[in-house]
XYZ file of C-alpha atoms in Angstrom:
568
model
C 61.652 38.763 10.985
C 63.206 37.692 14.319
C 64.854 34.558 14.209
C 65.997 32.693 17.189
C 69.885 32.071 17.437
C 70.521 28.491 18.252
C 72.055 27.703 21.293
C 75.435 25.946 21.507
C 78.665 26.625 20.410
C 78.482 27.897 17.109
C 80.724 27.179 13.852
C 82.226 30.588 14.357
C 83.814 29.969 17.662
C 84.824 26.575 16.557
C 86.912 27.792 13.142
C 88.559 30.197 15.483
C 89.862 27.402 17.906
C 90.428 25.454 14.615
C 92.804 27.958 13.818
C 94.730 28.112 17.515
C 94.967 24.124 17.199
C 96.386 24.523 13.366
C 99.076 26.725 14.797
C 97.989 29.882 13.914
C 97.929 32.520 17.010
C 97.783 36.031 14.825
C 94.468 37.134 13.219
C 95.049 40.298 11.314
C 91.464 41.605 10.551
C 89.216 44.331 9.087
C 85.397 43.534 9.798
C 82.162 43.944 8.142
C 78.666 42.845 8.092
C 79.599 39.076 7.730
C 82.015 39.344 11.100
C 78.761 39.248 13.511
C 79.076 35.451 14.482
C 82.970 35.701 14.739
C 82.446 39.078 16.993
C 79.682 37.021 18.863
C 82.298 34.325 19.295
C 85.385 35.887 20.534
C 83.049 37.528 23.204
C 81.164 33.993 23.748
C 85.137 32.726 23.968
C 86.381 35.312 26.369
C 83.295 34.385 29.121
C 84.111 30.370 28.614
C 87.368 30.037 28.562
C 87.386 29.024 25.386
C 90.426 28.979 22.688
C 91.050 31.579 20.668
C 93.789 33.142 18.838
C 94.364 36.770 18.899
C 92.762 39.169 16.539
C 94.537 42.756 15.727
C 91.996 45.227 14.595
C 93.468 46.233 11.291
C 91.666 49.717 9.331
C 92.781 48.639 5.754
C 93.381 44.860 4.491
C 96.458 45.720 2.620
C 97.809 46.884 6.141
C 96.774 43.409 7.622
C 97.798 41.069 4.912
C 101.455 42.919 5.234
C 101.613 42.609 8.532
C 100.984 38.838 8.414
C 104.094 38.362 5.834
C 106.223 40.693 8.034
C 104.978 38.346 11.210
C 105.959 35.435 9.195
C 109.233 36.350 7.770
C 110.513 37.007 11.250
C 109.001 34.346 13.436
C 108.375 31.579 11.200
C 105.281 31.419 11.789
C 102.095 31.568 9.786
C 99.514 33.934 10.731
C 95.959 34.286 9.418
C 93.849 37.092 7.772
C 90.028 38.030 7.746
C 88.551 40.696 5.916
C 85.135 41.191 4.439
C 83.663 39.265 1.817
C 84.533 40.686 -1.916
C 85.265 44.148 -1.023
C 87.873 43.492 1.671
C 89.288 40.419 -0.531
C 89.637 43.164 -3.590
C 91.588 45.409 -1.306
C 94.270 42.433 -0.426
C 94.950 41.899 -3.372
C 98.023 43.618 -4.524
C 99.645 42.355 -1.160
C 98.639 39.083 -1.468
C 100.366 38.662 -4.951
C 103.785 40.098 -3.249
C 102.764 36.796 -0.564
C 102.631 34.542 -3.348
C 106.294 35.936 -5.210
C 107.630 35.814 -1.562
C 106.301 32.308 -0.655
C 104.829 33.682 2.485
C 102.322 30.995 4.118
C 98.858 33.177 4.941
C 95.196 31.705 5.944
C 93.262 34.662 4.058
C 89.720 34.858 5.020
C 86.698 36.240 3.844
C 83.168 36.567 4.718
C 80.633 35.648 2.366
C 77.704 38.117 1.885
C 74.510 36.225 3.688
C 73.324 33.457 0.911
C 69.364 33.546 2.190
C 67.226 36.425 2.139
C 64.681 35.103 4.949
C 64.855 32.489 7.664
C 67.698 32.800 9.254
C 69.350 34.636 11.974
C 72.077 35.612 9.811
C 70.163 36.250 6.654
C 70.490 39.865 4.422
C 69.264 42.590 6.316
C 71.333 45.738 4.745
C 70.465 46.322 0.868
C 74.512 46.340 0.213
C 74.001 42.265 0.932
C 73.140 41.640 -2.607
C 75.361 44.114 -4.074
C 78.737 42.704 -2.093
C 77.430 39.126 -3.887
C 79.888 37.458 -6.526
C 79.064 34.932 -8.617
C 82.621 33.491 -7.760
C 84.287 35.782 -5.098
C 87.346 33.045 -4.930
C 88.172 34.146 -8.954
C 89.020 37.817 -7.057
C 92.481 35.590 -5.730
C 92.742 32.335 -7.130
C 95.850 33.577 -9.918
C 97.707 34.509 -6.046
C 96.829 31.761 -3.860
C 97.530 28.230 -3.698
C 94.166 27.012 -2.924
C 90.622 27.904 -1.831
C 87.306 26.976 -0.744
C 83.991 27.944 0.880
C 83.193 26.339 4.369
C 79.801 25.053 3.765
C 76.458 23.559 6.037
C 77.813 20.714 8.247
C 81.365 20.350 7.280
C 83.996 19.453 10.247
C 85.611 23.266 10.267
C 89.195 21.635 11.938
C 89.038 19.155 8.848
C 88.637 22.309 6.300
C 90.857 24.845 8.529
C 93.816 21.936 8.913
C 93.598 21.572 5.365
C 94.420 25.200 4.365
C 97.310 26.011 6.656
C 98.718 22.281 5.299
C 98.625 23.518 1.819
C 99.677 26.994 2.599
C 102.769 25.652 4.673
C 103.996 22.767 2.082
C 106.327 24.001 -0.451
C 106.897 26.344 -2.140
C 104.994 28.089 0.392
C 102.145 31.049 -0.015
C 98.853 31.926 0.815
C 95.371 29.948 0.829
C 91.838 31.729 0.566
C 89.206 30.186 2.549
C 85.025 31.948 2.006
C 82.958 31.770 4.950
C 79.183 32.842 4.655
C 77.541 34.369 7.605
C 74.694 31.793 8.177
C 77.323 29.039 8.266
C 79.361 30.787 10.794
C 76.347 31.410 12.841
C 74.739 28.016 13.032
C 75.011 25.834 15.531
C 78.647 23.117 15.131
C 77.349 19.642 14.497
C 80.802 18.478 14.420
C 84.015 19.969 14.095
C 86.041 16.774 13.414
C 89.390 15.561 14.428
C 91.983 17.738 15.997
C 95.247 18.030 13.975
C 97.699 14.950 14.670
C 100.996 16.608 16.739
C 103.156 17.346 14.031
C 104.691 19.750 11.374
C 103.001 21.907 9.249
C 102.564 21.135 5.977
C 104.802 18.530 3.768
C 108.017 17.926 5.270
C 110.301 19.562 2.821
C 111.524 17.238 -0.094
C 115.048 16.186 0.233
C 116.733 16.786 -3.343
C 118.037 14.052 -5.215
C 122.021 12.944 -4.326
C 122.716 11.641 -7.523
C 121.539 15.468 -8.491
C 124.102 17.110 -5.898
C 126.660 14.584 -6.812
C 126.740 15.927 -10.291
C 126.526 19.470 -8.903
C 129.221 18.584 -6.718
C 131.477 17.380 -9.554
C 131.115 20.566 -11.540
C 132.056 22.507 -8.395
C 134.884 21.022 -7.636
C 136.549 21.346 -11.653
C 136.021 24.583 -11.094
C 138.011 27.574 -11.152
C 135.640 30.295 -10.054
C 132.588 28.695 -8.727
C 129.707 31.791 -7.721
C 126.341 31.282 -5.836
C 123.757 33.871 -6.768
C 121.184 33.931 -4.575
C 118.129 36.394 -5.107
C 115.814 35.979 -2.264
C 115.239 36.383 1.501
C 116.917 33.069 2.744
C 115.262 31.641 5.731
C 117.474 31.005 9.006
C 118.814 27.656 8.696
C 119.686 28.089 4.695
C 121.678 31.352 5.692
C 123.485 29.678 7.812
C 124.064 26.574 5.362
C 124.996 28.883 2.824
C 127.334 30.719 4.481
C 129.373 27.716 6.076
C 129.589 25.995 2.652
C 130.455 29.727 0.637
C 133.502 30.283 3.541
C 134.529 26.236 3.570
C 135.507 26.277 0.180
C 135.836 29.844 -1.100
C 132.637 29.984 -3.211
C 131.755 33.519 -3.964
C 128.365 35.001 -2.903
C 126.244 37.534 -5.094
C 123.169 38.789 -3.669
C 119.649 40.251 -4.964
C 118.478 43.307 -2.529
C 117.707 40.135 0.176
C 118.554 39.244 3.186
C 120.525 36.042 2.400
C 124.002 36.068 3.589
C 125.969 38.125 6.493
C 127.214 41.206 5.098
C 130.594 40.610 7.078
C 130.743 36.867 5.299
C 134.246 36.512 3.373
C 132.490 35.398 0.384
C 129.539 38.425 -0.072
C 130.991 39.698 -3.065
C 127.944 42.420 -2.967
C 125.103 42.478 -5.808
C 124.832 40.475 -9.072
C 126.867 42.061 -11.900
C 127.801 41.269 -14.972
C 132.134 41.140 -14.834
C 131.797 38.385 -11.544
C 129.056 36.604 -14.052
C 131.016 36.705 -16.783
C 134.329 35.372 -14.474
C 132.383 32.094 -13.450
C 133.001 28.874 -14.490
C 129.785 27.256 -12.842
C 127.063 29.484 -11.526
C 124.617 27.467 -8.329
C 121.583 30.076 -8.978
C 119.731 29.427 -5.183
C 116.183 30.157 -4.969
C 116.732 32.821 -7.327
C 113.020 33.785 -9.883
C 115.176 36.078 -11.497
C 118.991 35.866 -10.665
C 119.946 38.505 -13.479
C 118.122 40.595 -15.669
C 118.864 39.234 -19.139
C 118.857 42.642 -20.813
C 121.520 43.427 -18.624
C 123.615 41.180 -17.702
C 124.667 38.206 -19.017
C 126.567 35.206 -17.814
C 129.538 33.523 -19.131
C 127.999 31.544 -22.071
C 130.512 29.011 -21.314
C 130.055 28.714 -17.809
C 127.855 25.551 -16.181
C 124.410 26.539 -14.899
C 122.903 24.719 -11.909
C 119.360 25.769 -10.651
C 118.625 24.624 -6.544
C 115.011 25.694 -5.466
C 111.800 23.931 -4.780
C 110.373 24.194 -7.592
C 113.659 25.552 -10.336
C 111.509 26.241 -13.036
C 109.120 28.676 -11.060
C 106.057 27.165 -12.570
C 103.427 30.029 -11.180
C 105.727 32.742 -13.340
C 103.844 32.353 -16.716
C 107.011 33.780 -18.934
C 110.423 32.614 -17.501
C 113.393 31.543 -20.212
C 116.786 31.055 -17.391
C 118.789 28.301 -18.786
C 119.422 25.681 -16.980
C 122.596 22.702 -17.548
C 121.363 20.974 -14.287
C 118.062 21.677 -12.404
C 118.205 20.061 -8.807
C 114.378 20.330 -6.901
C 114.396 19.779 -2.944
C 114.522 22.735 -0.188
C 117.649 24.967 -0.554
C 118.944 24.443 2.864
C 119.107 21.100 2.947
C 120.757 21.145 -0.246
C 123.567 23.335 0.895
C 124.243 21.273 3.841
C 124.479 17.719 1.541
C 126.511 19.659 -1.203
C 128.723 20.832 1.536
C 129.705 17.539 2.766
C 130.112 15.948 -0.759
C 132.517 19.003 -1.360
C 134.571 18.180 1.726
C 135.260 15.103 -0.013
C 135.578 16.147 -3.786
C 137.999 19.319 -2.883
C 140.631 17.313 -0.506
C 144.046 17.617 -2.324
C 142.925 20.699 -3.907
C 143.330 22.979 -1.260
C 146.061 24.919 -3.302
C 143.381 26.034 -5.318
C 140.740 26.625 -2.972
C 142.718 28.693 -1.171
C 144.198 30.631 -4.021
C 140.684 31.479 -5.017
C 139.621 33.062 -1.373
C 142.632 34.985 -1.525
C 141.547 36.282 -4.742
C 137.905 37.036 -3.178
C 139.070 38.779 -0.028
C 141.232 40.998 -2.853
C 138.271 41.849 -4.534
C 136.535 41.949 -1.484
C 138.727 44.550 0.177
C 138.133 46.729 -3.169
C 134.634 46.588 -2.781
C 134.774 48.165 0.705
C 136.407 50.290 -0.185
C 134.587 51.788 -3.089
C 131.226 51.845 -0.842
C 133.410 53.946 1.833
C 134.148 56.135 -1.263
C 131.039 56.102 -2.032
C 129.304 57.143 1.682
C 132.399 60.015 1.884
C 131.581 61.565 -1.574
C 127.558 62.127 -0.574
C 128.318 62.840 3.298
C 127.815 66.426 2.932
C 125.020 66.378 0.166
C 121.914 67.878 0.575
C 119.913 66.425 -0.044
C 120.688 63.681 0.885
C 121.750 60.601 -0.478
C 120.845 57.355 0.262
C 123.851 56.124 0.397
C 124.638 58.022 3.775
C 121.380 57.049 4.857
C 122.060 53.339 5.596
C 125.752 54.286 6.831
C 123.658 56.659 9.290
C 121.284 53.908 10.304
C 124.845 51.745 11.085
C 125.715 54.257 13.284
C 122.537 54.193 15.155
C 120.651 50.497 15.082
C 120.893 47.863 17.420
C 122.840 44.648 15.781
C 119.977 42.791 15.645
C 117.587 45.390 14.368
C 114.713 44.583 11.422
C 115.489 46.956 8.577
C 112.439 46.708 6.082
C 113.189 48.262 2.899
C 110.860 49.861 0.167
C 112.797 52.521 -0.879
C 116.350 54.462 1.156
C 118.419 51.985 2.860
C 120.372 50.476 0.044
C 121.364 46.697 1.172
C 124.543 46.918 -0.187
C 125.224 49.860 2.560
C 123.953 48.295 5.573
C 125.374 46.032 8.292
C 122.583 42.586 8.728
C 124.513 39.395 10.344
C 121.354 37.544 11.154
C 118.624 36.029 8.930
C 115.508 38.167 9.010
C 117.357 41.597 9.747
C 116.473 42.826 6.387
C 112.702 42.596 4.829
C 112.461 43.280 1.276
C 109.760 42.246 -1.116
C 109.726 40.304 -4.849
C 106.377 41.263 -6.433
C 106.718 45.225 -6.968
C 103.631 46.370 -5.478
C 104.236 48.910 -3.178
C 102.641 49.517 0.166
C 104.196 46.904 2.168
C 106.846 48.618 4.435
C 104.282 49.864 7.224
C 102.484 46.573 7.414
C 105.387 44.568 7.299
C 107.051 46.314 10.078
C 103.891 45.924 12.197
C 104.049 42.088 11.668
C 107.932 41.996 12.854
C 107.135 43.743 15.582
C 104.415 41.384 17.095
C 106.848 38.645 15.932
C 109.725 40.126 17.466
C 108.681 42.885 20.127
C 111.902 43.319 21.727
C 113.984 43.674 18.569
C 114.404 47.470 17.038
C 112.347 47.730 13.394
C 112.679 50.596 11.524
C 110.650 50.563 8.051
C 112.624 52.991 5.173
C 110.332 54.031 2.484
C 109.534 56.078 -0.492
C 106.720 58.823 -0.280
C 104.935 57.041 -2.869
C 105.439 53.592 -1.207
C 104.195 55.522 2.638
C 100.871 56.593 0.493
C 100.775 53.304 -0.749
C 101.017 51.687 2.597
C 97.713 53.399 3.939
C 99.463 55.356 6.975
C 96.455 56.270 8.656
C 95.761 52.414 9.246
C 99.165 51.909 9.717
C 99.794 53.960 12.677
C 96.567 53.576 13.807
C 97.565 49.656 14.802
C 100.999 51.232 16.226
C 99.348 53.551 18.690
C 96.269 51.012 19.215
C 98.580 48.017 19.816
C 101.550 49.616 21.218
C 103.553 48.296 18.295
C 106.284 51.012 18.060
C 108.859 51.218 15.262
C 110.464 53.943 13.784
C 109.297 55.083 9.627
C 111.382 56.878 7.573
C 109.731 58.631 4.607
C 112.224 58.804 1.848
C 110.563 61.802 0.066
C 112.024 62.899 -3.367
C 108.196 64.266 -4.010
C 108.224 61.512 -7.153
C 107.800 58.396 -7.978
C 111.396 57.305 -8.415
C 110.770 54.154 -10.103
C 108.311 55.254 -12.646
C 111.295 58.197 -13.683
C 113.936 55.665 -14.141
C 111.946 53.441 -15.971
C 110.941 56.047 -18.494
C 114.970 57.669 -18.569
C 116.070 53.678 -18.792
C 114.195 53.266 -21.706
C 115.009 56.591 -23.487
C 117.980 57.880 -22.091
C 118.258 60.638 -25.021
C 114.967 61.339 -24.548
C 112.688 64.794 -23.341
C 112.398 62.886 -19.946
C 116.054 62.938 -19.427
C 117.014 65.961 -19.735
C 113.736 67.415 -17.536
C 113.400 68.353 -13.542
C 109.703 67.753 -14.017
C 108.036 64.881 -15.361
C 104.318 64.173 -15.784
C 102.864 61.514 -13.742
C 105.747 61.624 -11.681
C 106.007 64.331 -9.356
C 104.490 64.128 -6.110
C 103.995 68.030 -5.699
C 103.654 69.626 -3.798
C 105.134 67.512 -0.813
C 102.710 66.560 2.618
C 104.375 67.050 6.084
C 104.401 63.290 6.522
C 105.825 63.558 9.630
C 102.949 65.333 10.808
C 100.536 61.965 10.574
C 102.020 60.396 13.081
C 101.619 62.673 15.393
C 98.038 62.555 15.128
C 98.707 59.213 16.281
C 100.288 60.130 19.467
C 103.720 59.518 17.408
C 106.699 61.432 17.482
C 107.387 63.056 14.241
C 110.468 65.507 12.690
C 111.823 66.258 9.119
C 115.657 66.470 8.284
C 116.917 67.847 4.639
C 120.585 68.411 6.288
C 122.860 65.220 6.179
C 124.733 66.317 9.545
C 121.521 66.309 11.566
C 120.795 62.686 10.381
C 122.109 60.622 13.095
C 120.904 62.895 15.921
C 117.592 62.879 14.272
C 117.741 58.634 14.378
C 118.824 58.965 17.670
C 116.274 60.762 19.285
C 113.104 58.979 17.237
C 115.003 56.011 17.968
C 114.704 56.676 21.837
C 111.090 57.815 21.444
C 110.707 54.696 20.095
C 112.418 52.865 23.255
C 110.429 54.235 25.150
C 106.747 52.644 23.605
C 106.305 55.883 21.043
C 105.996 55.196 17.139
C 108.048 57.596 15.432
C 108.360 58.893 11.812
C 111.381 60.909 9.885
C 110.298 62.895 6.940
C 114.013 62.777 5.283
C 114.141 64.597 1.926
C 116.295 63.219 -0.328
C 117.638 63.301 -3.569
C 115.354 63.804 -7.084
C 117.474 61.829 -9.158
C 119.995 58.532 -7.827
């Protein structure tokens, strides 16, 4: 049965200028069925003049959810996601709980299979209509998102669509999950309600309590060896905050495999181990879920313990036991800055000390140079190669102000980032997020180099076909390099961690681990109108990054099959 399509703007083309007033100018999205109205409406749009954000045709929704947290960890910004209704949310899913770990902001969108049978324009017409139909598609996300909801008959869209990017942006930050039936979409907007008020996104951030940092401040200052450990990807303004306050009064830095502090800072005393834990007086553990794996390493029992994050305890990780002598909730930066300025205060007349501790640090600083030097000489000629000489290779090559994003081959450690964002990592553990995320930093930062380093596991993972299909389609070029040890690394050390006298030890081959035999990865690309090449001899490394780096200069995606070693 026919049914006349009401004229009018319809609710479609208001949620998408609903999302351009909320903020939000990036729609990643992979369509179905359910997209009609919203395909209807960017084309309705386009001939009005009306406002509209702009939508990337992504071929996989893992692709387009990374993208958006690779957009977002570069620019700030929060982007938005559509994909269709239960099928295209099930496919998000694993990258939408490494949004949540990572506190990325994201509007994720879904269709909702047509709710009427007869009557209405946008009622079922394809048999797979009732079989995409949950009886609660939200349950699909709702462990990994902050929020969601279904836009129903009549209800003002910029009311509903302000709400979710408010939620999504207050912190701790992460993803919302917003249902939107076809029929809805399609009908005619009765209202869309108030335009958001000109201001911030979100809560502004919650200041933490002074008489909190005061105490902090205290135990700093009686300290002898006061460390920061700091797990995550800091955003710009806390990188800055912490290093000023780490070089101001010689606070040593450890780091998770994040982007939080300059390499070249004073104070980055490299990754968290257990002698500089076991050294420390007081430990500040910043926005760190997991500053040190207990089984591992273990602090200084004696040593003071001060937590600094939004939310310290980490309420969303269901098993946590970190303890704690003083928990201080507020937004990290800010923190840093007030805890800076009480320490300018509590530390005068002990500048003796201070400085006999940062000559101590740039001692043990020096050391640690030089081991990694040692480290990059004794793998410079090994084939394969090591990864090691990969990152002092990508040194050699990358623009300062390059995006690295990691999954696998450019240990952080090795490489050279001075600005906040040059190095995307992620917290959750599932893979796949390398290709997308570079994507996303590229539309958030076009004229900045990005070069994505990952494992041939991770590359499968990523869905490379979709992934280079957006390079080509939106002229998005970065440069991939496929870390291929034809295994999956991580699934061999686990099982050698946890039996290290065991069968699996002592064997080349290992059962569901070997990625055998190996795919020309490079190859793929090229059927994407990419450059592609494969390099298994260390001396031909930086020529190789040279040359896909200047295919890349010139608009071409480009991908390095590098085959590297079996074992660490």
């Amino acid at each position: 049965m026919n049914i006349h399509q009401p004229a009018g703007q319809t609710v479609a083309e208001s949620y998408m200028a609903a999302l351009k007033n909320s903020g939000i100018s990036h729609v990643f999205a992979n369509g179905g069925t359910d997209f009609a109205p919203i395909i209807e409406g960017i084309l309705q749009a386009r001939t009005k003049g009306g406002i509209l954000p702009e939508f990337v045709t992504v071929p996989h929704e893992n692709v387009a959810v990374a993208m958006a947290t690779g957009y977002y960890k570069v620019s700030g910004n929060m982007a938005a996601v559509m994909v269709h209704v239960n099928v295209g949310t099930a496919n998000t899913i694993c990258a939408v709980m490494n949004a949540t770990r990572d506190s990325v902001p994201i509007l994720l969108a879904a269709g909702r299979t047509p709710l009427t049978e007869t009557g209405h324009a946008g009622s079922r017409d394809v048999p797979i209509h009732w079989a995409q139909e949950n009886f609660d598609q939200a349950a699909i996300v709702r462990e990994h998102v902050k929020w969601d909801y279904e836009l129903r008959e009549g209800q003002p869209v910029n009311t509903i669509v302000a709400r979710a990017v408010d939620i999504a942006m207050t912190e701790p930050r992460g993803p919302v999950y917003l249902t939107l039936p076809r029929e809805v979409l399609g009908n005619t907007d009765l209202g869309a309600g108030p335009l958001p008020r000109n201001r911030k996104l979100g809560v502004m951030p919650a200041v933490p309590s002074a008489e909190a940092l005061e105490m902090a401040a205290d135990m700093i200052a009686a300290a002898e060896n006061p460390v920061i450990v700091t797990t995550s990807m800091a955003r710009p303004h806390t990188f800055a905050a912490l290093g000023q306050i780490a070089q101001d009064h010689a606070i040593s830095v450890l780091t998770g495999p994040q982007a939080s502090l300059a390499s070249s800072n004073p104070m980055n005393l490299g990754l968290v181990n257990g002698p500089a834990l076991q050294a420390a007086d007081v430990i500040i553990v910043l926005d760190s879920p997991v500053p040190w794996v207990p089984r591992n390493v273990q602090p200084n029992p004696n040593a003071k313990l001060i937590h600094i994050a939004t939310d310290p305890h980490f309420s969303t990780f269901p098993f946590r036991g970190f303890q704690m002598d003083l928990a201080i909730s507020g937004e990290p930066g800010a923190a840093l800055v007030m805890l800076n300025e009480m320490l300018k205060i509590k530390l005068k007349g002990k500048q003796a000390a201070v400085d006999k501790r940062r000559a101590h640090f740039a001692e043990q600083r020096a050391a640690l140079i030089e081991q990694r030097k040692k480290a990059v000489q004794a793998v410079s000629t090994s084939s394969p190669i090591a990864y090691p000489w990969i990152a002092h290779c990508l040194n050699q090559v990358k623009d300062k102000n390059a995006i690295i994003v990691e999954e696998l081959g450019a240990p952080y450690p090795f490489l050279e980032i001075e600005q906040p964002g040059g190095f995307l990592s992620t917290s959750s553990g599932a893979l796949g997020m390398g290709l997308g995320q570079a994507l996303g930093a590229k539309v958030a930062a076009p004229e900045r180099q990005v070069i994505s380093t990952v494992g041939d596991g991770s590359y499968m993972f990523g869905c490379p076909t979709a992934a280079h299909f957006v390079g080509q389609s939106e002229k998005l070029p970065t440069l991939t390099m496929v870390m291929n040890n034809s295994q999956w690394f991580a699934v061999r050390r686990a099982t050698t961690a946890m039996y290290p006298d065991g069968l699996a030890s002592k064997a080349n081959s290992l059962p569901i681990v070997d990625l055998t035999p190996s795919a020309d990865y490079e190859k793929i690309t090229e059927a994407f109108g990419g450059y592609g090449a494969r390099v298994d001899d260390p001396a031909k490394l930086i020529p190789a990054l040279e040359k896909a780096l200047d295919k890349v200069a010139q608009g071409q995606q480009a991908t390095l099959n590098v085959i590297v070693r079996t074992r660490a």
